[in-house]
Coordinates of C-alpha atoms in Angstrom, one line a residue:
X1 CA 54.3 171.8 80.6
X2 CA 54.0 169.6 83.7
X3 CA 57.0 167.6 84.9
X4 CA 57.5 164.3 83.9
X5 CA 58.3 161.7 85.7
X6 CA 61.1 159.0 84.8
X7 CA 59.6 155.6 84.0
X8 CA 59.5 153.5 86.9
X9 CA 61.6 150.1 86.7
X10 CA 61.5 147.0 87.5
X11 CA 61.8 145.4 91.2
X12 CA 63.4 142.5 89.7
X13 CA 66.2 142.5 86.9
X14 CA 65.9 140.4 84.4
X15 CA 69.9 140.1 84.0
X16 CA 70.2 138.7 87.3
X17 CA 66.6 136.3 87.4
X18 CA 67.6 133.1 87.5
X19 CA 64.9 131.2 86.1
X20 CA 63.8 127.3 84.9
X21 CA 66.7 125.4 84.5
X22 CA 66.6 122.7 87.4
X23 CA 67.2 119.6 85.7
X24 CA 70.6 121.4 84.8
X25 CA 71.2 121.9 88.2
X26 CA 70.3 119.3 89.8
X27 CA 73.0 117.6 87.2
X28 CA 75.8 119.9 88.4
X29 CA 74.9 119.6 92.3
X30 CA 75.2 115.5 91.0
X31 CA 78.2 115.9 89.9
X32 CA 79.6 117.9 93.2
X33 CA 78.8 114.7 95.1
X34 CA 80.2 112.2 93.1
X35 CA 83.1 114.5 93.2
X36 CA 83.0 114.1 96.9
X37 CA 82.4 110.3 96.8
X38 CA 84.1 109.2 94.2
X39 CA 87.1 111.6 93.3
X40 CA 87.6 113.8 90.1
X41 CA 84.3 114.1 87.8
X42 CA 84.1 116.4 84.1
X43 CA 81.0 117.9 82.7
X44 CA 80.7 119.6 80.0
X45 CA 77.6 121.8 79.1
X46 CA 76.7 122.7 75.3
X47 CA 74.8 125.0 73.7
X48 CA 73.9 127.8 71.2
X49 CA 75.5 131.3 72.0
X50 CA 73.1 133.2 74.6
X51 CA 71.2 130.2 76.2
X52 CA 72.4 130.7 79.6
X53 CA 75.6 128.5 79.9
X54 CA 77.2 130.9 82.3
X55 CA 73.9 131.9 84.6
X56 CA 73.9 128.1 84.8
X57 CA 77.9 128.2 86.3
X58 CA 77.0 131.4 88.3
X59 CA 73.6 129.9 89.9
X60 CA 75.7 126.5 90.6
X61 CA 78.4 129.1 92.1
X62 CA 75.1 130.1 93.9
X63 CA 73.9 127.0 95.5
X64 CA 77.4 126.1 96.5
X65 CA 78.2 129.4 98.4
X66 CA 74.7 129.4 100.0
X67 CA 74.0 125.1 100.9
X68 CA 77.8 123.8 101.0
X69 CA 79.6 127.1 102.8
X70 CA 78.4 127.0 106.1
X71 CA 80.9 128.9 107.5
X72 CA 80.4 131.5 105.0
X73 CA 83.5 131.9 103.7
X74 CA 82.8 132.8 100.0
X75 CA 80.5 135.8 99.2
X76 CA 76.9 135.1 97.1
X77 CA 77.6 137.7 94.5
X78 CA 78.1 135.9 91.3
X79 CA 75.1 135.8 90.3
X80 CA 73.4 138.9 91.8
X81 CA 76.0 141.5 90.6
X82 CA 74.5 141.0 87.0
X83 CA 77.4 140.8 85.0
X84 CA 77.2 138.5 82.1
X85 CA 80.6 137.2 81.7
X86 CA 82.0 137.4 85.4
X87 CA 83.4 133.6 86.4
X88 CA 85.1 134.6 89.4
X89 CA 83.7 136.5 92.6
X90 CA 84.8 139.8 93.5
X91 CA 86.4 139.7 96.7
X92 CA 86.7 143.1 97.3
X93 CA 85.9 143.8 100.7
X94 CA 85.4 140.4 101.8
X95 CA 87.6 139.6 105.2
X96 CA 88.4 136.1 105.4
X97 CA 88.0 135.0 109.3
X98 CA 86.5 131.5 108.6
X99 CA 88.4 128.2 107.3
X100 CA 88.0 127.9 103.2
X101 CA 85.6 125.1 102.6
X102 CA 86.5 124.7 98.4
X103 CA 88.2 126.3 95.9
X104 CA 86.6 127.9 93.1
X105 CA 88.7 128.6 90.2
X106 CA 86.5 130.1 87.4
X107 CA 88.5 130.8 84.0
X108 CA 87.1 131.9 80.6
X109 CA 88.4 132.3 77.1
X110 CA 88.2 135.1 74.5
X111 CA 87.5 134.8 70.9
X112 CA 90.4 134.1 69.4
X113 CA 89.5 136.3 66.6
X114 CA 89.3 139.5 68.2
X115 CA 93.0 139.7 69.0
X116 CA 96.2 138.5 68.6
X117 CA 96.4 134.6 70.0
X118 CA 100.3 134.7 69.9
X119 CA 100.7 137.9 72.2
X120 CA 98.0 136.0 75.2
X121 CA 98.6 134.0 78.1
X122 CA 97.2 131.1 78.9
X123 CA 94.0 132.1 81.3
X124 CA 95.3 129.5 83.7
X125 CA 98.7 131.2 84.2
X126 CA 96.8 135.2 84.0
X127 CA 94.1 134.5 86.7
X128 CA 96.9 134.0 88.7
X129 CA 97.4 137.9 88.8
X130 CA 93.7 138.9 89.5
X131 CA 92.9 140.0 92.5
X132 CA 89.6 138.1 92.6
X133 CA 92.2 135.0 92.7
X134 CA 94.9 136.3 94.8
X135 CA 92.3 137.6 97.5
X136 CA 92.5 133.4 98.6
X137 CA 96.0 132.7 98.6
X138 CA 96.2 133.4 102.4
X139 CA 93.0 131.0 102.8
X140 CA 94.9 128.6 100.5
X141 CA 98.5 128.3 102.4
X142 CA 96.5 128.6 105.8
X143 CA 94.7 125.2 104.2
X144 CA 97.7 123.5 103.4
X145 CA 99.2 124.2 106.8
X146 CA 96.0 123.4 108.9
X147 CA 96.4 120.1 106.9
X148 CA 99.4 119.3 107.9
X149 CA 100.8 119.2 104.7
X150 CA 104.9 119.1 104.2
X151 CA 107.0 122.2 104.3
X152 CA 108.0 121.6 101.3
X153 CA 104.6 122.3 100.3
X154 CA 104.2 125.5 101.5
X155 CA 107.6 126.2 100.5
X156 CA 105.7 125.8 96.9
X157 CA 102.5 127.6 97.1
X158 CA 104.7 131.1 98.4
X159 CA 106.7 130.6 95.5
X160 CA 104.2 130.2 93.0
X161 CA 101.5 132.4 94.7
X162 CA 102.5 134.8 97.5
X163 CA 105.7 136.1 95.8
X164 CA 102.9 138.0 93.8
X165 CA 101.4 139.7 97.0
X166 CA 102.2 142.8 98.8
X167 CA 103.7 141.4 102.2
X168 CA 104.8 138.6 100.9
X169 CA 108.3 139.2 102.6
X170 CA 106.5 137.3 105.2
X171 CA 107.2 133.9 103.4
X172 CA 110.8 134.9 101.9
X173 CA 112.4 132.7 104.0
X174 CA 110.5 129.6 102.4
X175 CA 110.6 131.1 99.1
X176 CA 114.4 131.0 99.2
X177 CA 114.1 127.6 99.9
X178 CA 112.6 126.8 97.1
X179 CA 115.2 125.2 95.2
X180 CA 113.6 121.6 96.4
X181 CA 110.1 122.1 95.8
X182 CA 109.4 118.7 97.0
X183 CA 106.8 116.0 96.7
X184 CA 104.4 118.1 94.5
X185 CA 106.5 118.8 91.7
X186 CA 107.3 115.3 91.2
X187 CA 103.6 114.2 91.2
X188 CA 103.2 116.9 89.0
X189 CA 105.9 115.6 86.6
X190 CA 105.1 112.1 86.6
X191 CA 102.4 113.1 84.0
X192 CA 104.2 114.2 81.5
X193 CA 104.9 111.5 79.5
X194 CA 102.3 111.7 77.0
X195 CA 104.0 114.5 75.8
X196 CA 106.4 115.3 73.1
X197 CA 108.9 117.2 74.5
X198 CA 110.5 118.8 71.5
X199 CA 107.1 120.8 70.8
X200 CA 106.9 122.4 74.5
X201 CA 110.1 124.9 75.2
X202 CA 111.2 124.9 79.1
X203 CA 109.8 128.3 79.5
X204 CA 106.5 126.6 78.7
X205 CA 107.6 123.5 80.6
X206 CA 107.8 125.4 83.8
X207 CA 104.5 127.8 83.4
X208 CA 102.7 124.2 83.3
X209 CA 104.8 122.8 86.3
X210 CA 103.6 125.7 88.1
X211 CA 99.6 125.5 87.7
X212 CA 99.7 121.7 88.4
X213 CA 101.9 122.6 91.5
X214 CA 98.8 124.6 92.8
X215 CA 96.1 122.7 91.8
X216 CA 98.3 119.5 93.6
X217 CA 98.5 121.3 96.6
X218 CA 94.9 122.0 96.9
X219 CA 93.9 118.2 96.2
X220 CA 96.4 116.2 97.4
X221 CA 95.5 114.6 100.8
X222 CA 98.0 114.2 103.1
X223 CA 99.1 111.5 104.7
X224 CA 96.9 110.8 107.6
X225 CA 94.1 112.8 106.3
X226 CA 90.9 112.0 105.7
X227 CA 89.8 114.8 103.5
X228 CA 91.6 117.4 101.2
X229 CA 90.3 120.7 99.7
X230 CA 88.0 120.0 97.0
X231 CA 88.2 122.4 93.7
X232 CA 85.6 123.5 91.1
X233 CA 87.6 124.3 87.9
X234 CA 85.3 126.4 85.5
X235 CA 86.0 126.6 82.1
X236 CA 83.8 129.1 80.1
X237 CA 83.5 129.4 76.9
X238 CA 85.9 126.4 76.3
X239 CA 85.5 126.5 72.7
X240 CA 88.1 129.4 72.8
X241 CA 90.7 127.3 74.6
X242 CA 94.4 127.6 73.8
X243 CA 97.2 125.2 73.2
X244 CA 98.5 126.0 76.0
X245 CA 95.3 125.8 78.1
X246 CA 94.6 122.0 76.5
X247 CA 97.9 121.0 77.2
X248 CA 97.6 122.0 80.9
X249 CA 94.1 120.6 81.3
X250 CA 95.0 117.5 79.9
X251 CA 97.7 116.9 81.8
X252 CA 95.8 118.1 85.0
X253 CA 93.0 115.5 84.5
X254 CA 95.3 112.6 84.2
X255 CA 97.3 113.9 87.3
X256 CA 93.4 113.8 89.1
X257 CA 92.0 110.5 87.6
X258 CA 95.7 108.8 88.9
X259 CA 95.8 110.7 92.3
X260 CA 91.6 110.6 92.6
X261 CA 91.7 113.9 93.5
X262 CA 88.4 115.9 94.4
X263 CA 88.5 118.1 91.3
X264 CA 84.9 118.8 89.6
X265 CA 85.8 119.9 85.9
X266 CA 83.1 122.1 84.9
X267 CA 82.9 123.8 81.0
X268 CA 80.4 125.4 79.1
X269 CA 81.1 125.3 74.9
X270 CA 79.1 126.4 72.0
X271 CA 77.2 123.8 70.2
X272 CA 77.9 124.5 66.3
X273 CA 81.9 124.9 67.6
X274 CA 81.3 121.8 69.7
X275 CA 80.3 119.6 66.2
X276 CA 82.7 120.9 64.4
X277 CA 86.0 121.1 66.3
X278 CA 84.7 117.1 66.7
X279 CA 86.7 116.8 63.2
X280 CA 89.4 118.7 64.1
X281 CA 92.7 116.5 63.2
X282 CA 95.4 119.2 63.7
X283 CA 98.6 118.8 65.8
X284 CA 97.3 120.4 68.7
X285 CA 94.1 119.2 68.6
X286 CA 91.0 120.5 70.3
X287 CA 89.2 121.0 73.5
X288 CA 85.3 118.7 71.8
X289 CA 88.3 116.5 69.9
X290 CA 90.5 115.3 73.4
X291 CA 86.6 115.2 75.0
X292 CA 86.1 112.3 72.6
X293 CA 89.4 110.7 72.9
X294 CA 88.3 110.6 76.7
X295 CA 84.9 109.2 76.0
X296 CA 86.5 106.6 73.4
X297 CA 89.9 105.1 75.2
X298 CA 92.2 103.2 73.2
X299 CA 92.6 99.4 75.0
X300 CA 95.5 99.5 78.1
X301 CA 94.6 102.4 78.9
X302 CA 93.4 104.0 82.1
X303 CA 89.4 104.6 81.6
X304 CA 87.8 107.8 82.9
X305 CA 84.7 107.8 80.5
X306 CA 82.3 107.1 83.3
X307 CA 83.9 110.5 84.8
X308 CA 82.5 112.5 82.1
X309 CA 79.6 113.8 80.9
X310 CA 78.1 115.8 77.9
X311 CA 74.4 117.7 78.5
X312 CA 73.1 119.6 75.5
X313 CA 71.1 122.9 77.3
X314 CA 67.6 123.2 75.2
X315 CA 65.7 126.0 74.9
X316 CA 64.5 128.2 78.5
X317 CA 60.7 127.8 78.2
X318 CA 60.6 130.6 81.3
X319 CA 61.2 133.4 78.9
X320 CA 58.3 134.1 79.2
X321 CA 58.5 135.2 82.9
X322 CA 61.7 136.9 82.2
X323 CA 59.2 139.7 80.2
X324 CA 57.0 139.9 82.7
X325 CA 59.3 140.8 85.6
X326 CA 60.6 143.6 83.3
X327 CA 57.0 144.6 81.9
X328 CA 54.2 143.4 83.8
X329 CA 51.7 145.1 81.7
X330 CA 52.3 143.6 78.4
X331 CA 48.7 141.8 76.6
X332 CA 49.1 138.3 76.0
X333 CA 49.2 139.1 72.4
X334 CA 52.2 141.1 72.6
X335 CA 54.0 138.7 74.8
X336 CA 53.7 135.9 72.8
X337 CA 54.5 137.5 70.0
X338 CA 58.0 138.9 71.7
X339 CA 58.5 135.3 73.1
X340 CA 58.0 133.9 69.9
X341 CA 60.6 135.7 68.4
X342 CA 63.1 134.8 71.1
X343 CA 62.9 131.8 70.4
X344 CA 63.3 130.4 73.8
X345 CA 67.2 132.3 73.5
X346 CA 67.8 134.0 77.3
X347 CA 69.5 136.4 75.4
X348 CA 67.9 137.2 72.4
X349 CA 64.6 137.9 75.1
X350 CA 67.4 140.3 77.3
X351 CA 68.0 142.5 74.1
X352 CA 64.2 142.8 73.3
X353 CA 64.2 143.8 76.9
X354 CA 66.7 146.5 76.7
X355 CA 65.2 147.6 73.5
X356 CA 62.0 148.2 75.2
X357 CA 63.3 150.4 78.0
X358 CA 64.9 152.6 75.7
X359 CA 61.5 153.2 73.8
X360 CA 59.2 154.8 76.5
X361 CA 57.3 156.4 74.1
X362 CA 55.9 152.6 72.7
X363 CA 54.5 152.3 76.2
X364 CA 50.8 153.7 76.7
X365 CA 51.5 156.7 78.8
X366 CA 55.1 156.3 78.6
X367 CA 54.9 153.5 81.5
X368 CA 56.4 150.2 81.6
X369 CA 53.7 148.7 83.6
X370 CA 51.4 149.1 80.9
X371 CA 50.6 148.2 77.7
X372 CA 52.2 148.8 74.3
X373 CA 50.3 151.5 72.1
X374 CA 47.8 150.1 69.9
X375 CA 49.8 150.6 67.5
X376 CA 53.0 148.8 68.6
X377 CA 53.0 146.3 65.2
X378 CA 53.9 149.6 63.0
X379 CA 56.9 149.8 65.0
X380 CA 58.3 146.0 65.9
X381 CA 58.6 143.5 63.0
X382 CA 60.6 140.3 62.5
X383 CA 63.2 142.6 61.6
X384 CA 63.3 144.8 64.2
X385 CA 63.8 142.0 66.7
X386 CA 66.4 140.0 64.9
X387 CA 69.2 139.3 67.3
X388 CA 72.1 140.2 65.4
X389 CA 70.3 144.1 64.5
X390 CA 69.9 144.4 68.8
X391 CA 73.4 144.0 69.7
X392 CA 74.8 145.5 66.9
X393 CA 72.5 148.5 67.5
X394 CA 73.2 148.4 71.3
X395 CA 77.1 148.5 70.4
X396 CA 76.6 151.6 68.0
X397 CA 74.8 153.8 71.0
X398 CA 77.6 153.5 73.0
X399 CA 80.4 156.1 72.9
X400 CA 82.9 156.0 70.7
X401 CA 86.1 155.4 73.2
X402 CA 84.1 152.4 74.9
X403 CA 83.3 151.1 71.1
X404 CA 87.2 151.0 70.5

């Protein structure tokens, strides 16, 4: 039998095509100047599960590392390594010879449901520890110095932040210092007082101290400054967030509204969770619930509603392209019937993809720049495409060590 010859793939990979999407864009790039102009600015972005929330915070990553980094300092990877779920940029391998232009401090949440919530730490406290994070806390203290901010200062970012990193015997001498942190941890504990302080132990107490500490050394300007280090705070999949992430968020947004700090607040949340958790009346409250509290402030009380923001992300009406980077040979009948079944859902459209290029044999001649057989209706239905039956399909192929 002659040899056959693998399928050949795409040029273009519809996991990292960024397409459609601009008036979500051009909202976020909005948002980066007002942050600029006019101090600390939220936004969140709602939607069904797979319409592209986090493409949308990795292409805004995008723009920002390519039209606001002139020096170059951060690396434009988010979006192009083609990993779903990845917030952060992989610094690996990046050298740092160039002066840190903003911060970006991307942070997502788990579902709850998939493991114990009492045994996790906050993501705000963990991301601390990745490397992705810790690749800038040279950058960061070089940034505070260069801004001639007070020893005191620095004294805190090497306690909260280089103690962590090999060499960090470097700083020891301001990290035994430490016992006056100074200026920031007072700014940082002026905002406490909305909160009860029998509910928060000091353990907890001091985690929180320490995450506004670094966020108030990045945004505060010194004296005699003109400009201090703005910080894009991504929170993805907020829906997810924990007590203990609320509390520190909340407290961090009143520290930026009262210092007008350049801080752009930037989370994505699903839309059936987002309604719902609007009722939400418990104790600790919820992420959508403290959203409307901002959007509805009680009288005497400092106003930040104009701050905020709420888009609802519609349906991608490029899904349609998305197919035909992946399978340029499809008939129009067959792509609109796969494009109606998406549903204009980035997602669901990626599954039918990735069921497609593991059935060569639908393909006329086994190629993916053709046609599907004439008889491609005997083998996809309404069914066959449903989205829940492709991932849970995709998840029982894999091996049984990766599944656990």
């Amino acid at each position: 039998m002659p040899a056959t010859n693998p399928p050949p793939t795409s040029s273009r990979n519809h996991r990292t095509l960024f397409l459609g999407r601009k008036q979500e864009l051009d909202w976020l790039r909005a948002a980066w100047d007002a942050t600029l102009a006019d101090g600390p600015q939220f936004r969140i972005l709602t939607a069904e599960s797979g319409y592209g929330k986090t493409k949308i915070a990795q292409a805004f990553y995008t723009w920002l590392s390519t039209e606001r980094d002139p020096d170059h300092y951060w690396p434009d990877t988010l979006l192009h390594e083609g990993k779903d779920l990845r917030v952060m940029p992989d610094m690996t391998g990046v050298q740092h010879a160039t002066k840190i232009p903003w911060f970006w401090w991307g942070l997502r949440w788990e579902n709850p449901g998939d493991r114990n919530r009492m045994g996790q730490t906050s993501p705000f406290i963990s991301s601390r520890h990745d490397p992705s994070f810790l690749a800038h806390e040279e950058a960061l203290l070089a940034d505070v110095h260069t801004r001639n901010a007070c020893i005191k200062a620095v004294i805190a970012i090497g306690k909260t932040g280089l103690s962590m990193i090999p060499g960090a015997d470097l700083v020891s001498n301001l990290v035994q210092a430490a016992s006056d942190i100074g200026e920031a941890v007072n700014i940082a504990r002026e905002h406490r007082e909305h909160t009860q302080a029998s509910a928060i132990d000091a353990s907890t107490e001091k985690a929180i101290d320490e995450i506004l500490h670094s966020f108030t050394l990045l945004l505060d300007r010194p004296k005699g400054e003109k400009t201090s280090l703005p910080v894009v705070l991504l929170l993805d999949d907020a829906q997810w967030l924990d007590p203990l992430s609320l509390e520190i968020l909340r407290r961090l947004w009143r520290l930026a509204v009262a210092k007008h700090f350049p801080l752009l607040v930037f989370a994505t949340h699903w839309q059936k969770e987002w309604n719902e958790n609007f009722q939400d009346t418990s104790p600790e409250g919820s992420f959508a619930r403290w959203i409307l509290e901002l959007q509805n402030p009680p009288p005497d009380t400092p106003d930040s509603s104009r701050k905020l923001e709420v888009l609802k992300l519609g349906k991608l009406t490029e899904v349609r392209e998305l197919l035909a980077a992946e399978f340029s040979g499809l008939s129009e009948e067959q792509t609109s019937f796969l494009c109606e079944e998406a549903a204009g859902n980035p997602r669901h459209i990626s599954e039918i993809i990735e069921l497609l290029r593991r059935k060569p044999n639908w393909f006329t001649d086994r190629d993916f720049t053709k046609a599907l057989t004439p008889k491609w209706k005997d083998f996809l239905s309404k069914e066959q495409l449903d989205l829940q039956k492709l991932e849970s399909e995709r998840f029982d192929s894999i091996a049984e060590h990766l599944r656990q």
